[in-house]
Amino acid sequence: MIERKTILAILILLLFTTASGQVENLSVVTNDTLGKNFIISIMHRVNDYQFEVSNQKANRNWKQATWYTGVMAFYNATKDQKLLDQAINWSSNHDWEVGNEIMFPANRFTCVQTYLEIFFHTKDTSQILMAKKYMDTRLSATEPAYLRGWYYIDALYVGPPAFVMMSKATGDNKYNDYINPVFWELADQLYDEDEGLFYRDSEARFNEKSKNGKKVLWSRGNGWVMASLPRILSYLSKDDPYYEKYENLLQTMANSLKGLQGEDGFWRTNLADPDEYPMPESSGTAFFTYAFAWGINNKILDPQIFKPVVIKAWAGLCSVVDENGKVCWGQSVSRDPGKVEKEDSDEYVSGAFLLAGSEMIKLVKSAKK
């Protein structure tokens, strides 16, 4: 157990840490960063900001749907009815239909995760009927995943959790039986055993190097994978033959990532070459924070080893939330590492932050017991 004095010392040290430049919004990094009220307050600020920005361009595609995975995680951690109402209103405005992405079909299931999480509270089967019907049309596919358009590592976050949730919701294991082999087919193609991390796609694995001649291991791409694991494990039976495999992957990635974290709490956009783009990046960092904290909260990761990683990462994330609630330094839409500007942000950045905060609430609750 980390004593409160140690936590405060880490946070105070972080106040004076730079992130390829000064962490500018020092006012949010206080001794209360690990206080439940602070965490909830800053999460509301982020969600309120994103709602104001996105409300006029509502859609159900992957970016906005990723934000709503964070909204529902926020609700599950706080039981604040306003958050559930927000998610229900968003879902009903889209008639509970799957996403309409064409080029990346796995992305269509991102919004389905929110529909299913709502269903677990309401038990209203009409909320998942459209998604179930669409999923049922996919189950007969037998060609390799990449021929179905599932060839990129982001697919592991947007797609598989929805299928696992559907098995939980319906009591029918056919959705697990379909998606578990798909997950591991794609994972095996893109996993680097030496690094314990993932390439974004085959192009990154076989044909690309960083400017310094190193591997291209995209931070947010690995964030998508690592953040998928809590979302799968939370709904997959421990008796499932794949459960331990998912659990082991979370542990392996956590061990690989802890040594790559910057002193400011952030990971850089190329995990294999942090000097290529040395500025902080908040979306990958938030996904990692979520998965690390979930692993600790669920006794899969050793708190003595990983709590310092989470504390440092959370303090860093809080430091880049501006006064309006915008989570800054979030890499724009991409498929590979790249330069990040302070003003960069998007819906998925807010969603990742809310995911991280939802597990931080649980982490600080358990620390007080």
PDB file of C-alpha atoms in Angstrom, residues 35 38 124 162 196 202 230 252 264 369:
ATOM      1  CA  GLY A  35      -9.633  12.669  -4.076  1.00  0.00           C
ATOM      2  CA  PHE A  38     -11.837  16.024  -7.519  1.00  0.00           C
ATOM      3  CA  ASP A 124     -35.271  -3.263 -22.127  1.00  0.00           C
ATOM      4  CA  ALA A 162     -19.795  -5.678 -28.051  1.00  0.00           C
ATOM      5  CA  GLY A 196       5.067  -7.415 -25.743  1.00  0.00           C
ATOM      6  CA  SER A 202       0.771  -5.313 -41.319  1.00  0.00           C
ATOM      7  CA  PRO A 230     -11.103  -4.725 -19.301  1.00  0.00           C
ATOM      8  CA  THR A 252       2.189  -8.714 -20.485  1.00  0.00           C
ATOM      9  CA  ASP A 264       5.696  13.425 -16.682  1.00  0.00           C
ATOM     10  CA  LYS A 369     -10.826   0.632   2.980  1.00  0.00           C
TER      11      LYS A 369
END
